[in-house]
Short mmCIF file of C-alpha atoms in Angstrom, two decimals:
data_model
loop_
_atom_site.label_atom_id
_atom_site.label_comp_id
_atom_site.label_asym_id
_atom_site.label_seq_id
_atom_site.Cartn_x
_atom_site.Cartn_y
_atom_site.Cartn_z
CA MET E 1 125.77 209.49 157.04
CA SER E 2 126.20 207.11 154.08
CA LYS E 3 129.61 206.25 152.68
CA PHE E 4 128.69 208.16 149.51
CA LEU E 5 127.83 211.38 151.36
CA LYS E 6 130.80 211.04 153.73
CA GLY E 7 133.21 210.69 150.83
CA THR E 8 131.57 213.60 149.04
CA VAL E 9 131.86 215.86 152.10
CA ILE E 10 135.57 215.02 152.45
CA LEU E 11 136.19 215.84 148.80
CA MET E 12 134.10 219.03 149.07
CA LEU E 13 136.13 220.34 152.00
CA ALA E 14 139.42 219.54 150.31
CA SER E 15 138.24 220.98 147.01
CA LEU E 16 137.03 224.16 148.73
CA ILE E 17 140.43 224.60 150.38
CA THR E 18 142.27 223.99 147.11
CA ARG E 19 139.98 226.33 145.18
CA VAL E 20 140.54 229.10 147.74
CA LEU E 21 144.29 228.50 147.64
CA GLY E 22 144.10 228.42 143.85
CA PHE E 23 142.40 231.79 143.97
CA VAL E 24 145.20 233.16 146.07
CA ASN E 25 147.60 231.83 143.44
CA ARG E 26 145.73 233.58 140.64
CA ILE E 27 145.50 236.83 142.60
CA VAL E 28 149.25 236.77 143.24
CA VAL E 29 150.00 236.05 139.58
CA ALA E 30 147.56 238.73 138.41
CA ARG E 31 149.07 241.33 140.72
CA PHE E 32 152.58 240.58 139.44
CA ILE E 33 152.09 240.03 135.69
CA GLY E 34 148.68 241.57 134.95
CA ALA E 35 145.97 240.51 132.51
CA GLU E 36 148.43 240.12 129.61
CA GLY E 37 150.65 237.74 131.58
CA VAL E 38 147.62 235.79 132.75
CA GLY E 39 146.52 235.65 129.12
CA LEU E 40 149.85 234.03 128.13
CA PHE E 41 149.40 231.50 130.94
CA MET E 42 145.81 230.70 129.94
CA MET E 43 146.61 230.42 126.23
CA ALA E 44 149.22 227.75 126.95
CA PHE E 45 147.18 225.90 129.56
CA PRO E 46 144.58 224.28 127.20
CA THR E 47 147.44 222.67 125.26
CA LEU E 48 148.61 221.02 128.47
CA LEU E 49 145.08 219.80 129.21
CA LEU E 50 144.87 218.24 125.75
CA VAL E 51 148.17 216.39 126.16
CA ILE E 52 147.22 215.21 129.67
CA THR E 53 143.86 213.95 128.36
CA ILE E 54 145.68 211.90 125.72
CA THR E 55 148.17 210.60 128.28
CA GLN E 56 145.54 209.63 130.86
CA PHE E 57 143.55 207.88 128.13
CA GLY E 58 140.35 208.12 130.17
CA LEU E 59 141.81 205.76 132.77
CA PRO E 60 141.05 207.64 136.04
CA ILE E 61 137.28 207.07 135.68
CA ALA E 62 137.80 203.54 134.32
CA ILE E 63 140.10 202.70 137.25
CA SER E 64 137.59 204.09 139.76
CA LYS E 65 134.77 202.05 138.23
CA THR E 66 136.64 198.74 137.81
CA VAL E 67 138.38 198.93 141.20
CA SER E 68 134.99 199.58 142.85
CA GLU E 69 133.54 196.48 141.17
CA ALA E 70 136.61 194.34 142.01
CA GLU E 71 136.53 195.49 145.64
CA SER E 72 132.85 194.57 145.94
CA ASN E 73 133.79 191.06 144.76
CA GLY E 74 136.87 190.86 147.03
CA ASP E 75 139.18 190.31 144.03
CA ARG E 76 142.52 191.82 145.12
CA GLN E 77 144.43 190.20 142.28
CA LYS E 78 142.28 192.04 139.78
CA VAL E 79 142.91 195.34 141.58
CA LYS E 80 146.63 194.72 141.17
CA LYS E 81 146.21 194.01 137.46
CA ILE E 82 144.20 197.22 137.06
CA LEU E 83 147.02 199.26 138.59
CA VAL E 84 149.78 197.56 136.60
CA VAL E 85 148.02 197.89 133.25
CA SER E 86 147.01 201.51 133.94
CA LEU E 87 150.50 202.58 134.98
CA SER E 88 151.99 200.91 131.90
CA ILE E 89 149.66 202.78 129.56
CA THR E 90 149.97 206.22 131.15
CA LEU E 91 153.75 206.08 131.58
CA GLY E 92 154.25 204.91 128.02
CA LEU E 93 152.08 207.69 126.59
CA SER E 94 153.70 210.36 128.77
CA LEU E 95 157.17 209.39 127.50
CA ILE E 96 155.92 210.04 123.97
CA PHE E 97 153.95 213.24 124.43
CA THR E 98 156.23 215.13 126.83
CA PRO E 99 159.04 215.60 124.27
CA ALA E 100 156.42 216.06 121.53
CA LEU E 101 155.01 219.12 123.33
CA ILE E 102 158.47 220.63 123.70
CA LEU E 103 159.27 220.07 120.01
CA LEU E 104 155.94 221.51 118.82
CA ALA E 105 156.06 224.56 121.13
CA PRO E 106 157.63 226.92 118.52
CA TYR E 107 154.95 226.12 115.93
CA LEU E 108 152.10 226.36 118.44
CA SER E 109 153.22 229.71 119.84
CA GLN E 110 154.04 231.49 116.58
CA THR E 111 151.44 230.10 114.17
CA LEU E 112 148.37 229.00 116.10
CA PHE E 113 148.34 231.32 119.13
CA THR E 114 149.69 234.30 117.10
CA ASP E 115 151.78 235.31 120.14
CA PRO E 116 155.39 233.94 120.19
CA ARG E 117 155.67 234.67 123.93
CA THR E 118 153.51 231.61 124.70
CA TYR E 119 156.54 229.44 123.81
CA TYR E 120 158.08 229.78 127.28
CA PRO E 121 155.00 228.73 129.30
CA LEU E 122 154.49 225.76 126.94
CA VAL E 123 158.03 224.47 127.48
CA ALA E 124 157.96 225.14 131.22
CA ILE E 125 154.79 223.10 131.81
CA ALA E 126 155.83 220.01 129.77
CA PRO E 127 157.51 218.10 132.69
CA ILE E 128 154.20 217.95 134.55
CA ILE E 129 152.76 215.41 132.08
CA PRO E 130 154.31 212.16 133.49
CA VAL E 131 153.72 213.40 137.04
CA VAL E 132 150.00 213.94 136.42
CA ALA E 133 149.81 210.59 134.59
CA ILE E 134 150.95 208.62 137.64
CA SER E 135 148.94 210.75 140.07
CA SER E 136 145.75 210.17 138.11
CA VAL E 137 146.15 206.39 138.35
CA LEU E 138 146.62 206.53 142.12
CA ARG E 139 143.68 208.93 142.57
CA GLY E 140 141.47 206.63 140.51
CA TYR E 141 142.53 203.69 142.68
CA PHE E 142 141.67 205.46 145.95
CA GLN E 143 138.36 206.80 144.61
CA GLY E 144 137.43 203.30 143.40
CA ARG E 145 137.90 202.05 146.95
CA GLN E 146 135.86 205.09 148.11
CA GLN E 147 138.86 206.27 150.14
CA MET E 148 138.52 209.99 149.50
CA LYS E 149 141.00 211.30 152.06
CA PRO E 150 144.26 210.57 150.14
CA PRO E 151 143.12 212.39 146.95
CA ALA E 152 141.76 215.21 149.11
CA TYR E 153 144.98 215.64 151.08
CA SER E 154 147.06 215.50 147.89
CA GLN E 155 145.05 218.35 146.35
CA VAL E 156 145.68 220.53 149.39
CA ILE E 157 149.41 219.71 149.39
CA GLU E 158 149.66 220.59 145.71
CA GLN E 159 148.14 224.03 146.24
CA VAL E 160 150.16 224.78 149.37
CA VAL E 161 153.44 224.03 147.58
CA ARG E 162 152.35 225.99 144.51
CA ILE E 163 151.27 229.05 146.48
CA THR E 164 154.52 228.94 148.45
CA LEU E 165 156.63 229.04 145.28
CA ILE E 166 154.59 231.04 142.82
CA ALA E 167 155.14 234.50 144.30
CA VAL E 168 158.88 233.94 144.62
CA LEU E 169 159.32 232.55 141.12
CA THR E 170 157.18 235.09 139.27
CA LYS E 171 158.84 237.99 141.07
CA THR E 172 162.29 236.57 140.33
CA PHE E 173 161.69 236.15 136.58
CA LEU E 174 159.50 239.23 135.96
CA PRO E 175 162.49 241.52 135.21
CA TYR E 176 163.31 239.30 132.22
CA GLY E 177 159.84 239.78 130.70
CA ILE E 178 156.18 238.84 131.17
CA GLU E 179 156.66 235.62 129.21
CA TYR E 180 159.35 234.42 131.65
CA ALA E 181 157.17 235.29 134.64
CA ALA E 182 154.28 233.29 133.10
CA ALA E 183 156.69 230.36 132.57
CA ALA E 184 157.76 230.64 136.23
CA ALA E 185 154.11 230.30 137.28
CA MET E 186 153.98 227.09 135.22
CA VAL E 187 157.11 225.78 136.97
CA ALA E 188 155.42 226.35 140.34
CA SER E 189 152.51 224.22 139.10
CA VAL E 190 154.91 221.42 138.15
CA LEU E 191 156.53 221.41 141.58
CA GLY E 192 153.15 221.46 143.33
CA GLU E 193 151.95 218.45 141.34
CA LEU E 194 155.24 216.66 142.12
CA ALA E 195 154.68 217.17 145.85
CA SER E 196 151.14 215.81 145.47
CA LEU E 197 152.43 212.69 143.72
CA ALA E 198 155.03 212.13 146.44
CA PHE E 199 152.27 212.11 149.07
CA LEU E 200 150.00 209.78 147.08
CA PHE E 201 152.83 207.35 146.38
CA THR E 202 153.95 207.29 150.03
CA TYR E 203 150.38 206.73 151.26
CA PHE E 204 149.78 204.00 148.70
CA LYS E 205 153.03 202.24 149.57
CA ARG E 206 152.17 202.22 153.28
CA LYS E 207 148.58 201.03 152.93
CA LYS E 208 148.65 198.58 150.02
CA THR E 209 148.11 194.90 150.74
CA PHE E 210 149.91 193.57 147.65
CA ARG E 211 153.18 194.10 145.81
CA VAL E 212 152.89 195.91 142.48
CA ARG E 213 156.52 195.46 141.40
CA LYS E 214 156.45 191.69 141.96
CA GLN E 215 155.75 189.95 138.67
CA PHE E 216 155.07 193.34 137.03
CA PHE E 217 155.59 192.20 133.44
CA SER E 218 153.70 188.93 133.95
CA SER E 219 150.77 190.93 135.30
CA ILE E 220 150.80 193.00 132.12
CA HIS E 221 150.84 189.84 129.99
CA LYS E 222 148.03 188.23 131.98
CA GLY E 223 146.03 191.44 132.16
CA LYS E 224 144.46 191.31 128.69
CA GLU E 225 140.98 190.84 130.12
CA THR E 226 141.59 193.67 132.57
CA LEU E 227 142.81 195.87 129.73
CA ARG E 228 139.64 195.11 127.77
CA GLU E 229 137.44 196.06 130.75
CA LEU E 230 139.36 199.27 131.28
CA MET E 231 139.12 200.22 127.62
CA GLU E 232 135.36 199.65 127.56
CA VAL E 233 135.04 202.59 129.93
CA ALA E 234 138.24 204.48 129.10
CA LEU E 235 137.84 204.79 125.33
CA PRO E 236 134.38 206.44 125.36
CA SER E 237 135.44 208.48 128.39
CA THR E 238 138.61 209.52 126.56
CA GLY E 239 136.50 210.51 123.60
CA SER E 240 134.33 212.71 125.79
CA ARG E 241 137.29 214.31 127.56
CA MET E 242 139.21 214.55 124.31
CA ILE E 243 136.39 216.53 122.76
CA GLY E 244 136.42 218.90 125.72
CA SER E 245 140.21 219.22 125.65
CA VAL E 246 140.37 219.73 121.88
CA SER E 247 137.64 222.35 122.23
CA LEU E 248 139.64 224.13 124.94
CA PHE E 249 142.80 223.82 122.81
CA PHE E 250 141.14 225.54 119.85
CA GLU E 251 139.31 228.05 122.04
CA PRO E 252 142.18 230.58 122.43
CA ILE E 253 143.10 230.05 118.77
CA VAL E 254 139.55 230.79 117.58
CA VAL E 255 139.22 233.72 119.98
CA ALA E 256 142.56 235.23 118.87
CA HIS E 257 141.74 234.97 115.16
CA SER E 258 138.13 236.12 115.66
CA LEU E 259 139.22 239.19 117.60
CA ALA E 260 141.77 239.91 114.88
CA LEU E 261 138.91 239.96 112.36
CA ALA E 262 137.13 242.39 114.68
CA GLY E 263 140.18 244.68 114.56
CA VAL E 264 141.69 243.81 117.96
CA THR E 265 145.51 243.64 118.17
CA ALA E 266 147.30 240.45 119.30
CA SER E 267 148.48 241.93 122.62
CA MET E 268 145.01 243.32 123.37
CA ALA E 269 143.40 240.00 122.46
CA THR E 270 145.77 238.22 124.87
CA ALA E 271 144.86 240.67 127.64
CA GLN E 272 141.11 240.32 126.99
CA TYR E 273 141.34 236.53 126.93
CA GLY E 274 143.30 236.71 130.18
CA SER E 275 140.53 238.77 131.79
CA LEU E 276 137.90 236.26 130.67
CA THR E 277 139.64 232.97 131.42
CA GLY E 278 142.09 234.08 134.13
CA TYR E 279 139.98 236.54 136.10
CA ALA E 280 136.27 235.90 135.54
CA MET E 281 135.97 232.17 134.88
CA PRO E 282 137.91 230.95 137.97
CA LEU E 283 135.50 232.98 140.11
CA LEU E 284 132.48 231.72 138.17
CA PHE E 285 133.61 228.13 138.53
CA LEU E 286 134.68 228.39 142.18
CA PRO E 287 131.41 226.87 143.48
CA SER E 288 131.96 223.90 141.16
CA PHE E 289 134.19 222.36 143.84
CA ILE E 290 130.89 220.94 145.09
CA THR E 291 129.94 219.42 141.74
CA VAL E 292 133.45 218.07 141.12
CA SER E 293 133.38 216.32 144.49
CA LEU E 294 129.93 214.93 143.76
CA SER E 295 131.10 213.67 140.37
CA GLN E 296 134.09 211.84 141.85
CA SER E 297 131.90 210.18 144.47
CA LEU E 298 129.07 209.36 142.06
CA VAL E 299 131.10 207.15 139.70
CA PRO E 300 131.88 204.34 142.21
CA ALA E 301 128.55 204.78 144.06
CA ILE E 302 126.42 204.56 140.89
CA SER E 303 128.62 201.78 139.45
CA GLU E 304 128.05 199.70 142.57
CA ALA E 305 124.29 200.28 142.43
CA ASN E 306 124.19 199.59 138.68
CA ALA E 307 126.09 196.31 139.14
CA GLY E 308 123.28 195.18 141.46
CA LYS E 309 120.56 196.53 139.13
CA ASN E 310 119.37 198.76 141.97
CA TYR E 311 117.77 201.51 139.87
CA LYS E 312 115.96 202.99 142.85
CA LEU E 313 119.29 203.66 144.55
CA ILE E 314 120.68 205.13 141.32
CA GLU E 315 117.85 207.64 141.19
CA HIS E 316 118.25 208.40 144.90
CA ARG E 317 121.98 209.14 144.51
CA LEU E 318 121.37 211.31 141.46
CA GLN E 319 118.55 213.23 143.15
CA GLN E 320 120.82 213.84 146.15
CA ALA E 321 123.51 215.26 143.86
CA LEU E 322 121.14 217.43 141.83
CA ARG E 323 119.47 218.81 144.95
CA ILE E 324 122.83 219.86 146.38
CA CYS E 325 123.77 221.48 143.05
CA LEU E 326 120.41 223.28 142.86
CA ILE E 327 120.58 224.82 146.33
CA THR E 328 124.26 225.79 146.28
CA GLY E 329 124.14 226.83 142.62
CA GLY E 330 121.26 229.22 143.24
CA LEU E 331 123.20 230.99 146.00
CA SER E 332 126.30 231.17 143.78
CA ILE E 333 124.35 232.84 140.97
CA VAL E 334 123.07 235.55 143.34
CA ILE E 335 126.45 236.32 144.91
CA LEU E 336 128.38 236.34 141.62
CA TYR E 337 125.87 238.46 139.69
CA ILE E 338 125.20 241.07 142.38
CA TYR E 339 128.78 241.48 143.60
CA ALA E 340 130.70 240.94 140.34
CA LYS E 341 132.33 244.39 140.23
CA PRO E 342 133.45 244.65 143.88
CA LEU E 343 134.74 241.05 143.80
CA MET E 344 136.87 241.80 140.73
CA GLN E 345 138.10 245.08 142.18
CA LEU E 346 139.01 243.57 145.54
CA MET E 347 140.82 240.52 144.15
CA TYR E 348 142.53 241.82 141.02
CA GLY E 349 142.42 245.61 141.41
CA SER E 350 140.38 245.85 138.21
CA GLU E 351 136.75 245.47 137.12
CA SER E 352 137.68 244.28 133.63
CA GLY E 353 136.28 240.77 134.20
CA ALA E 354 133.02 241.85 135.87
CA MET E 355 131.04 242.06 132.62
CA PHE E 356 131.89 238.45 131.77
CA ILE E 357 130.60 237.33 135.18
CA MET E 358 127.32 239.18 134.72
CA ILE E 359 126.86 237.64 131.25
CA MET E 360 127.56 234.06 132.33
CA ALA E 361 126.32 233.90 135.95
CA PRO E 362 122.57 233.49 135.22
CA PHE E 363 123.31 230.24 133.33
CA LEU E 364 125.75 228.68 135.80
CA LEU E 365 123.29 226.15 137.18
CA PHE E 366 123.60 224.28 133.87
CA TYR E 367 127.38 224.15 134.30
CA TYR E 368 127.11 222.92 137.91
CA TYR E 369 124.76 220.12 136.80
CA GLN E 370 127.00 218.98 133.96
CA GLY E 371 129.69 217.21 136.02
CA PRO E 372 127.37 214.98 138.11
CA LEU E 373 125.25 214.14 135.05
CA GLN E 374 128.32 213.11 133.06
CA ALA E 375 129.58 211.02 135.99
CA VAL E 376 126.25 209.16 136.09
CA LEU E 377 126.41 208.50 132.35
CA GLN E 378 129.90 207.03 132.70
CA ALA E 379 128.86 204.88 135.66
CA LEU E 380 125.88 203.58 133.66
CA ASN E 381 128.18 202.58 130.78
CA LEU E 382 126.79 205.42 128.66
CA ALA E 383 130.12 207.17 128.17
CA ARG E 384 129.69 206.96 124.39
CA ALA E 385 126.46 208.96 124.62
CA ALA E 386 128.23 211.50 126.85
CA MET E 387 130.97 211.76 124.23
CA ILE E 388 128.46 212.50 121.46
CA ASN E 389 126.75 215.14 123.63
CA SER E 390 130.11 216.77 124.35
CA LEU E 391 130.99 216.76 120.64
CA ILE E 392 127.75 218.51 119.72
CA GLY E 393 128.27 221.10 122.46
CA ALA E 394 131.92 221.71 121.47
CA VAL E 395 131.09 222.22 117.79
CA VAL E 396 128.22 224.59 118.55
CA LYS E 397 130.27 226.52 121.13
CA THR E 398 133.24 226.99 118.78
CA GLY E 399 130.93 228.11 115.97
CA VAL E 400 129.12 230.64 118.16
CA ILE E 401 132.43 232.02 119.48
CA PHE E 402 133.76 232.51 115.95
CA VAL E 403 130.57 234.15 114.67
CA LEU E 404 130.06 236.50 117.63
CA ALA E 405 133.64 237.32 118.63
CA SER E 406 134.53 238.33 115.06
CA GLN E 407 131.82 241.01 115.19
CA ALA E 408 132.97 244.40 116.48
CA GLY E 409 129.69 244.79 118.36
CA PHE E 410 130.36 241.68 120.46
CA GLY E 411 134.14 241.14 120.54
CA ILE E 412 135.33 239.21 123.57
CA ASN E 413 131.76 239.23 124.99
CA GLY E 414 130.88 236.96 122.06
CA ALA E 415 133.38 234.41 123.37
CA ALA E 416 131.67 234.46 126.77
CA LEU E 417 128.27 233.93 125.15
CA GLY E 418 129.64 231.06 123.08
CA MET E 419 130.88 229.32 126.24
CA VAL E 420 127.45 229.73 127.82
CA VAL E 421 125.73 228.18 124.79
CA GLY E 422 128.16 225.25 124.95
CA PHE E 423 127.64 224.18 128.55
CA VAL E 424 123.87 224.80 128.50
CA LEU E 425 123.47 222.57 125.43
CA VAL E 426 125.66 219.74 126.79
CA THR E 427 123.85 219.70 130.14
CA ILE E 428 120.44 219.46 128.47
CA LEU E 429 121.65 216.62 126.23
CA HIS E 430 123.15 214.74 129.22
CA PHE E 431 119.91 215.01 131.17
CA MET E 432 117.82 213.78 128.24
CA THR E 433 120.17 210.81 127.81
CA ILE E 434 119.85 209.81 131.48
CA LEU E 435 116.06 210.04 131.31
CA LYS E 436 116.08 207.37 128.59
CA ALA E 437 118.09 204.98 130.79
CA VAL E 438 116.75 205.60 134.31
CA PRO E 439 113.27 206.85 135.28
CA ILE E 440 113.79 210.08 137.22
CA MET E 441 111.25 212.39 138.82
CA ILE E 442 111.59 216.09 138.01
CA TYR E 443 110.49 218.22 140.97
CA ILE E 444 109.16 221.38 139.31
CA ARG E 445 108.29 222.94 142.66
CA ASP E 446 111.94 222.95 143.77
CA TYR E 447 112.99 224.86 140.65
CA ALA E 448 110.17 227.37 141.06
CA VAL E 449 111.13 227.90 144.71
CA VAL E 450 114.82 228.35 143.82
CA ALA E 451 113.87 230.96 141.20
CA ALA E 452 111.80 232.84 143.79
CA VAL E 453 114.58 232.64 146.41
CA ILE E 454 117.16 233.87 143.87
CA VAL E 455 115.00 236.90 143.01
CA ILE E 456 114.29 237.78 146.66
CA SER E 457 117.88 237.41 147.87
CA GLY E 458 119.17 239.13 144.71
CA LEU E 459 116.98 242.18 145.33
CA TRP E 460 118.16 242.25 148.93
CA GLY E 461 121.80 241.99 147.85
CA HIS E 462 121.40 244.82 145.35
CA TYR E 463 119.66 247.02 147.93
CA SER E 464 122.18 246.27 150.69
CA TRP E 465 125.16 247.04 148.43
CA LEU E 466 123.74 250.41 147.46
CA THR E 467 122.58 251.51 150.92
CA PHE E 468 124.65 249.84 153.66
CA LEU E 469 127.71 251.67 155.01
CA PRO E 470 128.50 253.66 151.82
CA SER E 471 131.46 255.39 153.51
CA GLU E 472 133.17 252.13 154.53
CA PRO E 473 135.89 250.41 152.48
CA VAL E 474 134.80 248.11 149.66
CA SER E 475 136.10 245.03 151.52
CA ILE E 476 133.90 245.65 154.56
CA ARG E 477 130.82 246.44 152.48
CA LEU E 478 131.42 243.34 150.38
CA VAL E 479 131.76 241.01 153.36
CA ILE E 480 128.65 242.42 155.05
CA GLY E 481 126.70 242.28 151.80
CA ILE E 482 127.60 238.66 151.03
CA ILE E 483 126.91 237.49 154.60
CA THR E 484 123.49 239.19 154.76
CA THR E 485 122.59 237.93 151.28
CA CYS E 486 123.49 234.37 152.32
CA ILE E 487 121.34 234.73 155.44
CA VAL E 488 118.38 235.95 153.39
CA TYR E 489 118.86 233.11 150.89
CA VAL E 490 118.99 230.42 153.58
CA PHE E 491 116.09 231.96 155.52
CA CYS E 492 113.87 232.05 152.41
CA SER E 493 114.94 228.49 151.50
CA VAL E 494 113.91 227.21 154.93
CA LEU E 495 110.71 229.28 154.95
CA LEU E 496 109.69 227.90 151.54
CA ARG E 497 110.81 224.38 152.55
CA LEU E 498 113.54 224.16 149.92
CA ILE E 499 115.81 223.23 152.84
CA THR E 500 114.09 221.00 155.39
CA LYS E 501 114.86 219.88 158.92
CA GLU E 502 115.78 216.46 157.52
CA ASP E 503 118.33 218.09 155.19
CA MET E 504 120.00 219.89 158.09
CA LYS E 505 120.20 216.69 160.12
CA LYS E 506 122.49 215.26 157.45
CA ILE E 507 125.05 218.03 158.01
CA PRO E 508 127.48 216.87 160.75
CA VAL E 509 127.98 220.35 162.25
CA ILE E 510 124.23 220.99 162.56
CA LYS E 511 123.20 217.45 163.49
CA ARG E 512 124.12 217.92 167.15
CA PHE E 513 121.84 220.94 167.46
CA VAL E 514 118.77 219.57 165.67
CA ARG E 515 116.57 217.32 167.79
CA PRO E 516 114.94 214.26 166.16
#
């Protein structure tokens, strides 16, 4: 197995574990504070993402790319300069924006979000900003060296600490009000991220082969060239992430005001937004742990190939990533669409988010493709093009949300449709941009086969849910239904040669049982 695939598998496993643990977190929070409390949490969360995006300044991807190039040249001194300059920037920005968020919290909660109760989650989450800033630099460093285990372990540690504390804290503060319970959930997130940083810092300190503190300020002074190289990647990358973060920041604002125009009260709008973003979307995006892992591995792998002008390897890596997304994404669409209602009922005790899943699930393959495609653009020094694509998608998405959600006939469903339009458009634009830079084959047969497999396994899943063991509990029927649907999907994929014997040989668990 290549270093690229090995690193991707490590990140996938860790990301799967953290996503599952994150789901447990959300289920616990939902059971304690309900859709309205989750809505308060999710309304405040995009503000945090915006501030973190500004603080990180696009450096994680830039660090990964420049460290990968410096490592391939054996330039340890440059790696040190990259770390010193990056830490200086992120720490400086975090010291500015952490108090700024606290000071602006009253205005944000009362005027923009139209729900004063969001003040407490906003203030509670502010201390996480400098912690995330330092963690992101260390994660970028390890990913640049294609050492995926430290970032993977840190993600698991973060979720374990958070899940350990979140039930205790939310239950303790719930008697004081839903807003205090939502703030307590934010505090658990802060402590989880702090534990993750402690692990990353300890691992880095034990394994590093140079001293960062020695001649720290002289390294900053001599690192002008390093700063320029970082900014060449970071600034366009920041622009792209900034667009996404600003879009997410305005999303709850636009949704709240649009629903108000449609005659929905503020508390009801908060609850509906909580069902969409707190219940449905985490489940929809659960399979994206695969694409996130691929994206993190693609940046250094494509950067290395691009530095050597090896365009054949670039296409090979991208085709590997897209094929994985295609096969796993097809299965995800079937499971989420067919079993939306029982999944919602089993996890949250309510089917309120099921309609959103059924609206968005058929288009999820576009979302799963978006991360790897954007990673390739950044590795090919096309981050500016990715930024423009993201801007177009954000503007169109926000416009569609406002137009549809303000109509009584659509309401909150209009917000879900607007999100779908956004990620479909951005993915198409990313793919067209890559085609201009690197010649890539498009295998039409694979897409036709996936469509056929989705229809066959979907019909089986629908039939099995309606007919198998109708007197058994929902949990048992759901497990049996998902397992049998997965078996049908894999069987059809192998039968139609979407999954080949060569593909299975690359999987470590299966490799021992497949003869050459």
